[in-house]
Tab-separated table of C-alpha atoms in Angstrom:
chain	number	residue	atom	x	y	z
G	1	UNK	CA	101.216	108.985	91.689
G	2	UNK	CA	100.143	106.200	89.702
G	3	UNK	CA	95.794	105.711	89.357
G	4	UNK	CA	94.696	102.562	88.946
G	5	UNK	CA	91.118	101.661	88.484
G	6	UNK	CA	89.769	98.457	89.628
G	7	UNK	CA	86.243	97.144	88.071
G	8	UNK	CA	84.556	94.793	90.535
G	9	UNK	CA	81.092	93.234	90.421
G	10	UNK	CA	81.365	91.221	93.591
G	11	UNK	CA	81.312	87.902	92.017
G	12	UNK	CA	84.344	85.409	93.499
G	13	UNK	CA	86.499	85.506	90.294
G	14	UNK	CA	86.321	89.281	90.503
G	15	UNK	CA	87.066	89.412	94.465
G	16	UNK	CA	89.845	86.736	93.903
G	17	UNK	CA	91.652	89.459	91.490
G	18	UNK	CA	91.269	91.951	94.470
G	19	UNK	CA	93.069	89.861	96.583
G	20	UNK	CA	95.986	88.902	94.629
G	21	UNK	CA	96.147	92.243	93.680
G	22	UNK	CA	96.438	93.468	96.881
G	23	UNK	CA	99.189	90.791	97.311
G	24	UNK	CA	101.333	92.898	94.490
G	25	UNK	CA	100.733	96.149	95.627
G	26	UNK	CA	104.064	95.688	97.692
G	27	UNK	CA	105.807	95.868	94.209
G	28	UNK	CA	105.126	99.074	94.034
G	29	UNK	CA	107.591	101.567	94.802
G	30	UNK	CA	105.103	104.266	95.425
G	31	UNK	CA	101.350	103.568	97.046
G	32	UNK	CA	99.119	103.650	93.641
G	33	UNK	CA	96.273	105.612	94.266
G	34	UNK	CA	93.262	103.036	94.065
G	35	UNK	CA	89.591	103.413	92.884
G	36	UNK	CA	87.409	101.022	92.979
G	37	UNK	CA	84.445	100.646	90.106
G	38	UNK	CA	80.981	98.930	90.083
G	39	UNK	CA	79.596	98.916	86.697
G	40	UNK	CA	75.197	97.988	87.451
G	41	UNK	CA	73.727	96.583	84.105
G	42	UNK	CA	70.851	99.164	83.292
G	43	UNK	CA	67.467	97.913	83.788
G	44	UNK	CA	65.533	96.982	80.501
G	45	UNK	CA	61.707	97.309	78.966
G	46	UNK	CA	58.939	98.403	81.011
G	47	UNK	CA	60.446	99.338	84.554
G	48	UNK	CA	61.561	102.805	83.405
G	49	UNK	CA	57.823	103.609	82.816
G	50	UNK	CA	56.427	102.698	86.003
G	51	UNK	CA	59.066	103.667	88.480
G	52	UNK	CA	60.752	107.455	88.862
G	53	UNK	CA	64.440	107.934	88.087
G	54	UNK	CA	65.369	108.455	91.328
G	55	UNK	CA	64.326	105.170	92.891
G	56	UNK	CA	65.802	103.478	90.053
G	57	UNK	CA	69.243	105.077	90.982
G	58	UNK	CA	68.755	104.062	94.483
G	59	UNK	CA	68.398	100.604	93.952
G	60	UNK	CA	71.450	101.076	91.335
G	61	UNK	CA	73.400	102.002	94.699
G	62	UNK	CA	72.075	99.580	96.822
G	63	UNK	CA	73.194	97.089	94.479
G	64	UNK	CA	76.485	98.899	93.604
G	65	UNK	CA	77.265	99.112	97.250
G	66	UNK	CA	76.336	95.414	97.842
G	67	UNK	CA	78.903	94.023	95.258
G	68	UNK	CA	81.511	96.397	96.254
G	69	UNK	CA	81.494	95.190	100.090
G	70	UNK	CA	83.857	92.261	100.047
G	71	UNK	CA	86.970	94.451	97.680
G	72	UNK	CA	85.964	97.522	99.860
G	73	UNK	CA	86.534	95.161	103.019
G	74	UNK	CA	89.605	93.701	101.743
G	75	UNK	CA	91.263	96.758	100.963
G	76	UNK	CA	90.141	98.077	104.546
G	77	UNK	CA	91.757	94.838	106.093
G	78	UNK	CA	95.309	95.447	103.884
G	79	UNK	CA	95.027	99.177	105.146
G	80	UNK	CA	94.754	100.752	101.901
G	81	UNK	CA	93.180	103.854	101.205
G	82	UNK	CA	90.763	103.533	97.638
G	83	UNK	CA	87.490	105.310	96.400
G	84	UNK	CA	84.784	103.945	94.680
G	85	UNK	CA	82.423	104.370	92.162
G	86	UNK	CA	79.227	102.892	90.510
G	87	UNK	CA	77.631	103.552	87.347
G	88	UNK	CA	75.163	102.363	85.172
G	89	UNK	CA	75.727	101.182	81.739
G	90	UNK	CA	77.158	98.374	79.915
G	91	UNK	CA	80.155	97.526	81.642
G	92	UNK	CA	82.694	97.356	79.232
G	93	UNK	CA	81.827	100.209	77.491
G	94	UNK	CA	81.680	102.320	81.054
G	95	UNK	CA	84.952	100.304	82.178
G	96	UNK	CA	86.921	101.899	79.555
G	97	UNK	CA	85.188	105.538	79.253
G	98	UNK	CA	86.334	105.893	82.797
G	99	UNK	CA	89.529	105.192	82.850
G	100	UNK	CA	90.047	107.551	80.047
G	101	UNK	CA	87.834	110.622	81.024
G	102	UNK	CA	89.356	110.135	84.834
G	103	UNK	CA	92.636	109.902	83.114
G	104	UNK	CA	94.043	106.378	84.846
G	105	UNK	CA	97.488	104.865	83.976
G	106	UNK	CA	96.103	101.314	84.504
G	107	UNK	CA	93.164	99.092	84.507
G	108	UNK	CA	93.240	96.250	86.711
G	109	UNK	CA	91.329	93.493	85.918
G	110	UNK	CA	90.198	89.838	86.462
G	111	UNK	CA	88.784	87.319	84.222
G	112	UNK	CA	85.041	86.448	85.014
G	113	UNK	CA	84.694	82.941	86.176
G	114	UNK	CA	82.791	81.826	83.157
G	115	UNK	CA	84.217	78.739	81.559
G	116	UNK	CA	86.352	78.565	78.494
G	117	UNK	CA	83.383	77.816	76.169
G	118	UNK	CA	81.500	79.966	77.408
G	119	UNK	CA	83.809	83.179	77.215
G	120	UNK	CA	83.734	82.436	73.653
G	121	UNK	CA	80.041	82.747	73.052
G	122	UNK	CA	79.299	85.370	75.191
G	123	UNK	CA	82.562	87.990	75.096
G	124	UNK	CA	83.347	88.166	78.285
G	125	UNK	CA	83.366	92.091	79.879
G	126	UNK	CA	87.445	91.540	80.621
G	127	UNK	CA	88.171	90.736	76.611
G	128	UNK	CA	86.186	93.613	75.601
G	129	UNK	CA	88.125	96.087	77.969
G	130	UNK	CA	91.867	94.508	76.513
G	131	UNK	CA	90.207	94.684	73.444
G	132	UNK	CA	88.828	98.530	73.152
G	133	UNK	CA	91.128	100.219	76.216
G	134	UNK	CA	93.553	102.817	75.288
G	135	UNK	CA	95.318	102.610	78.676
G	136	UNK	CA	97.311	99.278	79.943
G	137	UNK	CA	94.956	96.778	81.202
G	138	UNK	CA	96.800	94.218	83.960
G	139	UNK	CA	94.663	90.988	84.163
G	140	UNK	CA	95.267	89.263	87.270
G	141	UNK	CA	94.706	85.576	86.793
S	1	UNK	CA	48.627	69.990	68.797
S	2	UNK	CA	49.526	67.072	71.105
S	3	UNK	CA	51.874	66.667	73.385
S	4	UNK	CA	53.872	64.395	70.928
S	5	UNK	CA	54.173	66.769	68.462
S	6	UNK	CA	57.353	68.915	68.076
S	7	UNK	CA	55.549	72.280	67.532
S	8	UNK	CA	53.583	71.262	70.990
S	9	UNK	CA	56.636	71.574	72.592
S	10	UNK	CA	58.384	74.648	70.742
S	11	UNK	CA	55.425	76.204	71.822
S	12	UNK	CA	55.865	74.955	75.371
S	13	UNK	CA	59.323	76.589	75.304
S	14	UNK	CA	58.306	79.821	73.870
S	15	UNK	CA	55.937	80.087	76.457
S	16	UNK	CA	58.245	79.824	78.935
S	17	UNK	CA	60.519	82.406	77.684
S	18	UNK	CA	57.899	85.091	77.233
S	19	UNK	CA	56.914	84.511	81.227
S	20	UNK	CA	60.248	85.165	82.107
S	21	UNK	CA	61.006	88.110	80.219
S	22	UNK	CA	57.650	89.783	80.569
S	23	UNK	CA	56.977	88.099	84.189
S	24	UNK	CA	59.979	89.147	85.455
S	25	UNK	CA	59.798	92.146	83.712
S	26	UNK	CA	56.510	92.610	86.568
S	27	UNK	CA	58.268	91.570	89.741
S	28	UNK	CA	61.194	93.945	88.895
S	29	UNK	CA	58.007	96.874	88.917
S	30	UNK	CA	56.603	95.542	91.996
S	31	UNK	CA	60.179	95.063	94.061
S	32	UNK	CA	60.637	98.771	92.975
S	33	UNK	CA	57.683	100.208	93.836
S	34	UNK	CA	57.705	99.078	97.332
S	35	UNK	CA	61.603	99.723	98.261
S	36	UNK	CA	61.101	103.148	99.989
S	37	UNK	CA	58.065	101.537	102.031
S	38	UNK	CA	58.579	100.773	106.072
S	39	UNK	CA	58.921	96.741	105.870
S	40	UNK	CA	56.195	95.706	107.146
S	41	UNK	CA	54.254	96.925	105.126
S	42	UNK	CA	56.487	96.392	102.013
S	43	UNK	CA	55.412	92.841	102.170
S	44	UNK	CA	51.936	93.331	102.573
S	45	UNK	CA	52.198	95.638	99.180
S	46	UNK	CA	54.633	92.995	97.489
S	47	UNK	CA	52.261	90.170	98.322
S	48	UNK	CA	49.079	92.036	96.754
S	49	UNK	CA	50.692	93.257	93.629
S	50	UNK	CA	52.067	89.759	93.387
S	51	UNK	CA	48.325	88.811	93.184
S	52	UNK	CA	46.839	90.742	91.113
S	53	UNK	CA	49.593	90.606	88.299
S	54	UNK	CA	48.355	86.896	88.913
S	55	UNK	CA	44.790	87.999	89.303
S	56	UNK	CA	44.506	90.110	86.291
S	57	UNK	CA	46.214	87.647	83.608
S	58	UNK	CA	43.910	84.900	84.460
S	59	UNK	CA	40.689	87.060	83.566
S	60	UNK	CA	42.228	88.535	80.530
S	61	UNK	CA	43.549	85.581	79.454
S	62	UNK	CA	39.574	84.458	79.056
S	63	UNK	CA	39.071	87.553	77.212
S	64	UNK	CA	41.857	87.560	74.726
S	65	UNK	CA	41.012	83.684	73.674
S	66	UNK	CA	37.662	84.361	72.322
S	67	UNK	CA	38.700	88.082	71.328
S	68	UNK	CA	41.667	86.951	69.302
S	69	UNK	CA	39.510	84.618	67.251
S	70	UNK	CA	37.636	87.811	65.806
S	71	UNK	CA	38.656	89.322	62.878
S	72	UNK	CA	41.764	91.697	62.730
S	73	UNK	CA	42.106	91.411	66.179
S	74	UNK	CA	45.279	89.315	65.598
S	75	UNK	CA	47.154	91.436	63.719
S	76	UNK	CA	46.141	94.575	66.318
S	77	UNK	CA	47.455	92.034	68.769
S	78	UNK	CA	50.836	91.747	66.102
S	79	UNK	CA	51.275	95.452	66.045
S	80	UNK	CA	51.469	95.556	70.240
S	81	UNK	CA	53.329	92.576	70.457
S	82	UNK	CA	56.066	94.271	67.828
S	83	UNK	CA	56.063	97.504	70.081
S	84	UNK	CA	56.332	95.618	73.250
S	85	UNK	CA	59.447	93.692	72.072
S	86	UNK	CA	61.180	96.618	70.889
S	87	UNK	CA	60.329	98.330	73.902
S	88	UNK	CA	61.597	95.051	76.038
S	89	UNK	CA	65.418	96.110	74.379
S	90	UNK	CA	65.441	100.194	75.594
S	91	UNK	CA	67.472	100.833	78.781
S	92	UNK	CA	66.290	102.960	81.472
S	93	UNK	CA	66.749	106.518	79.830
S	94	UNK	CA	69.380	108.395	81.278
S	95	UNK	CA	68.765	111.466	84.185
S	96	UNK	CA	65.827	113.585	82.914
S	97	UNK	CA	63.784	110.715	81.458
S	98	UNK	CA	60.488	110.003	83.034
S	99	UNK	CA	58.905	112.178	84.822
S	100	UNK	CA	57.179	110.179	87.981
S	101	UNK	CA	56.711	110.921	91.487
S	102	UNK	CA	58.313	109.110	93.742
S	103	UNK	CA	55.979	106.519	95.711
S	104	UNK	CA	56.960	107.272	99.240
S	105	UNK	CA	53.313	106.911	100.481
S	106	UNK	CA	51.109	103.259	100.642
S	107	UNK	CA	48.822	105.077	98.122
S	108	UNK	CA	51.224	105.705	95.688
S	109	UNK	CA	52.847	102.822	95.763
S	110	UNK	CA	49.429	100.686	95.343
S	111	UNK	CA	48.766	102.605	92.559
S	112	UNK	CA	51.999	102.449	90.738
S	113	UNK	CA	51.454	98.254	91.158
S	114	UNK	CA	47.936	98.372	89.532
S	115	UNK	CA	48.530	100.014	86.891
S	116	UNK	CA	51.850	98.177	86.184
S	117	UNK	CA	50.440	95.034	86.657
S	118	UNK	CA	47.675	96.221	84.229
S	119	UNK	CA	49.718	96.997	81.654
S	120	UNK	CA	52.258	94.157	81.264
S	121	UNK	CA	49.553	91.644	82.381
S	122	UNK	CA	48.057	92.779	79.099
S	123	UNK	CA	51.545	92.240	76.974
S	124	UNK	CA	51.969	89.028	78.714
S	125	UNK	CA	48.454	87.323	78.070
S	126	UNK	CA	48.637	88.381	74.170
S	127	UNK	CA	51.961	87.159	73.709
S	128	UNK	CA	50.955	83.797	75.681
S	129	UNK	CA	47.747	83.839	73.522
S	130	UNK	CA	49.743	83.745	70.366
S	131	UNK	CA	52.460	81.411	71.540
S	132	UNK	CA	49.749	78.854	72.613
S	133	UNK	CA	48.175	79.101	68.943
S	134	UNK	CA	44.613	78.855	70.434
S	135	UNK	CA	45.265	75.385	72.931
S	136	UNK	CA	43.850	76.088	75.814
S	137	UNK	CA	45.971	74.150	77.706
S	138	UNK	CA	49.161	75.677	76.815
S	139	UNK	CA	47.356	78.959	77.943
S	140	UNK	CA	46.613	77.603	80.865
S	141	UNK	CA	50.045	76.219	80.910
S	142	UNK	CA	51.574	79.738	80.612
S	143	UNK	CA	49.572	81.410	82.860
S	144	UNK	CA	51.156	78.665	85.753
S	145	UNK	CA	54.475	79.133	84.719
S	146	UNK	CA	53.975	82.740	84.709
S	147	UNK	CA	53.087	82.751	88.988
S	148	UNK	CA	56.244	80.920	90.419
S	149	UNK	CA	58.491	84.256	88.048
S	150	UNK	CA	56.225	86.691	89.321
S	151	UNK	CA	56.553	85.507	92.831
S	152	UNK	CA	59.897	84.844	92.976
S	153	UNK	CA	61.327	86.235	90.159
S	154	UNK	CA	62.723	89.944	90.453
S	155	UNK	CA	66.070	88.838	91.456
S	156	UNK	CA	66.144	85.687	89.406
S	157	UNK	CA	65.539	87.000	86.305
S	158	UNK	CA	67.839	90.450	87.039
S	159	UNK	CA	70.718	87.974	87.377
S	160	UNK	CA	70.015	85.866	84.361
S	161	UNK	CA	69.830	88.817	82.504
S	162	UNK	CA	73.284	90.465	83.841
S	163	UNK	CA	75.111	86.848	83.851
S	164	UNK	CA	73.149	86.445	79.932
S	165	UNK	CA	72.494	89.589	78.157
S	166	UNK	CA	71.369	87.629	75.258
S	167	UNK	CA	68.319	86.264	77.180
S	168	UNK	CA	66.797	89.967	76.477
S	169	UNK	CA	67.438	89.474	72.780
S	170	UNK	CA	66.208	86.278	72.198
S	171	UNK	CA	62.971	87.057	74.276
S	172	UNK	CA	62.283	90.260	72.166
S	173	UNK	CA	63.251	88.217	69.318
S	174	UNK	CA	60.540	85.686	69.940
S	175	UNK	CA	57.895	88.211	70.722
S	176	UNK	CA	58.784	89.150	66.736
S	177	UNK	CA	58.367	85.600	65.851
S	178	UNK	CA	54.723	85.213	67.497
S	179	UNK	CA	53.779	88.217	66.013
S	180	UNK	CA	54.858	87.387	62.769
S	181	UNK	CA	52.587	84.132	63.224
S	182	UNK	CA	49.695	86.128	64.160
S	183	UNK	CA	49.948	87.895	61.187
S	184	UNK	CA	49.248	85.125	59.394
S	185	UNK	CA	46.374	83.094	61.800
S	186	UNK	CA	44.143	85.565	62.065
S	187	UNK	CA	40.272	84.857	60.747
S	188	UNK	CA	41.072	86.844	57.618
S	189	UNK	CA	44.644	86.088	56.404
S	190	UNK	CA	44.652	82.733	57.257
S	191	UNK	CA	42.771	80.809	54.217
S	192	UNK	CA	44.129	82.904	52.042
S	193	UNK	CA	47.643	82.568	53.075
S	194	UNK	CA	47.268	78.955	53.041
S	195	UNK	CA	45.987	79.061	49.487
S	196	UNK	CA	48.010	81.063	47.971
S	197	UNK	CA	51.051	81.676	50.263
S	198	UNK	CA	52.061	79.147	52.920
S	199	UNK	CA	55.685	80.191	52.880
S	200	UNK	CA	54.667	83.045	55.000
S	201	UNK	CA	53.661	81.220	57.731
S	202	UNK	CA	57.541	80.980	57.916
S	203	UNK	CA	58.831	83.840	56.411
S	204	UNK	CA	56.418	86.491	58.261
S	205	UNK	CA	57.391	85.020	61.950
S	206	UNK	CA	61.297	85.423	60.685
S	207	UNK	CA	61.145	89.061	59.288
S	208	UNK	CA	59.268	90.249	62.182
S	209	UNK	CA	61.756	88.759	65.047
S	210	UNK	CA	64.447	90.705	62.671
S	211	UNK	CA	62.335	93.636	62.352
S	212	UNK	CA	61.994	93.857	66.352
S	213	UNK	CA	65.351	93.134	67.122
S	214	UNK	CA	66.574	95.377	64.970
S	215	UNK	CA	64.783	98.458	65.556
S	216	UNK	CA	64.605	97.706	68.859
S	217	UNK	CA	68.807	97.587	69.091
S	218	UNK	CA	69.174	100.632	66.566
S	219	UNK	CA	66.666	102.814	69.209
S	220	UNK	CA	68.883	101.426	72.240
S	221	UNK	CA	72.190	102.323	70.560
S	222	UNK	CA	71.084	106.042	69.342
S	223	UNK	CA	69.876	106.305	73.423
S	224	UNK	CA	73.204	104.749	74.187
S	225	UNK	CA	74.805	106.641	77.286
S	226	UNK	CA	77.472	108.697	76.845
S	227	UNK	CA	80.738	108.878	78.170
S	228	UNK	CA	80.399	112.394	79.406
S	229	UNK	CA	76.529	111.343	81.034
S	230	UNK	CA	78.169	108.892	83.171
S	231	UNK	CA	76.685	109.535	86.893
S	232	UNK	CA	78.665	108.503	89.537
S	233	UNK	CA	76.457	106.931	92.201
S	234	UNK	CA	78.917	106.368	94.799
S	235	UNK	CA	79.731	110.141	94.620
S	236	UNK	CA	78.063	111.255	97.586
S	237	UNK	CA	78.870	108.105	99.754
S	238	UNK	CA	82.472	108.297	98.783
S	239	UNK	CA	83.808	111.346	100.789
């Protein structure tokens, strides 16, 4: 069966992917097995000091959980079985360490809904997965 | 320095930076230290911490004027605000890091506030001392910007920082920059810098923002997590 990993962080562009996604799952001959992944930036400086590991991770969840809601709830409304996973680190790099430690055959991905100049100063997270994946990457525009 | 003046308002923006770095920085603490609290009285704790941080920089602020115009005391100042910036660039550390008790209890939870707020009061009224380059009323200035980011902040500034992960950079950056220029204002170095030296009073500011981002960014790449760390955190909710 085919695993396909899709990274979400709950913003519209990435939920619009979802759902045009789920409009091509049809094509498949075979129901793809589907994880879903929620990448949480790690929190910077001085919070770390103050506040225990485990409270950190819960709010990691909370927030993880949060932006997964709408895909998760699309994919419930299409009837299709997924999992889902969130992890903290810098997305891109986490993006494409997981798909190739959980051994995927595909990355499915949208493009952030950042503007054209803007992609170009800041790298967007999709280029950098094309860019440093290993396994095919579909970007659903 | 008046308000025509083009260093007035460099100096306006700097400020401004630093209170939503380190400010935000403060609400983050606070937001977290009251999560696991029964609502009610989350609010109650969010709304005193909020005052305190508030609290506490205006009385040091008082304090590190007249202190800073001592001897030395500036570049001691320097030294923390370098540490502080490189500091501002480490992730959390992965699993085993820290070592701190929960705060499940009102108590603890107080307690982790004060001495948060403490702390990063104390970073944020140096590095608003040096930005303001002893004008009172950009001090002032900073200390008002600083209460609308602590108030409202937490989720503000989390967002800028995911949707810009430069902002981090450019605020540790600039805490490099004003300690560079402390370096080179305080009682003792400064005649003699403008004497014999006044080139410094560029150059220092430069190496120092290049010296803090760049040992801050070579610490945070040698702590960078890997692949085989990653934690799932969904694991548990998933089956």
């Amino acid at each position: 069966m085919l695993k396909i990993l899709l990274p979400v962080d709950g913003s519209d562009a990435s939920n619009q992917a979802i759902k045009d996604f789920i409009q091509l799952l049809s094509c498949y001959k075979e129901m793809p097995e589907i994880h879903l992944l929620n990448v949480q930036l790690p929190l910077h400086g001085n919070v770390s000091s103050f506040i225990d590991s485990e409270s950190i991770a819960q709010y990691h969840q909370d927030e993880g959980m949060e932006r997964l809601t709408a895909a998760r709830q699309f994919m419930d409304q299409a009837g299709i079985s997924h999992q889902f996973h969130i992890i903290v680190g810098e997305p891109a790099d986490v993006i494409v360490a997981f798909a190739k430690e959980k051994l995927f055959d595909r990355i499915v991905i949208g493009p952030r809904g950042v503007s054209a100049i803007k992609g170009l100063l800041l790298g967007s997270v999709t280029n950098k997965v094309v860019q440093f994946s290993t396994i095919p990457v579909l970007l659903v525009k | 320095m008046g308000i025509d003046s083009t260093e007035f308002w460099i100096a306006v923006l700097q400020i401004i930076a630093i209170d939503i770095v380190l400010g935000g920085d403060n609400a983050v603490v606070i937001a977290l230290a009251c999560r696991r609290l029964p609502k009610e009285q989350r609010n109650r704790v969010i709304f005193w911490g909020v005052f305190g941080a508030i609290a506490i920089r205006i009385t040091l602020i008082f304090f590190a004027l007249s202190l800073l115009a001592m001897p030395y005391l500036k570049i001691v100042g320097a030294v923390l605000l370098l540490w502080i910036g490189v500091k501002l660039l480490q992730p959390e550390p992965e699993g085993q890091g820290h070592e701190i008790a929960a705060s499940t209890s009102l108590i603890a939870a107080i307690k982790t506030i004060i001495i948060a707020d403490a702390v990063m009061s104390l970073d944020n009224v140096i590095a608003i001392a040096g930005a303001a380059k002893d004008s009172m009323g950009l001090v002032v200035f900073g200390l008002v910007v600083s209460v609308p980011i602590i108030v409202w902040g937490s989720k503000l500034v989390l967002r800028l920082m995911e949707r810009f992960p430069l902002v981090i950079i450019v605020g540790a950056g600039l805490l490099g920059w004003i300690a560079g220029g402390m370096t080179v204002t305080d009682v003792i170095t400064r005649e003699w810098v403008n004497d014999n030296a006044s080139y410094l009073r560029w150059v220092m500011p430069v190496c120092m923002a290049v010296t803090v981002v760049s040992i801050g960014k070579w610490m945070a790449a040698r702590a960078r997590i890997k692949p085989a760390a990653m934690i799932d955190l969904a694991d548990n909710a998933n089956k």
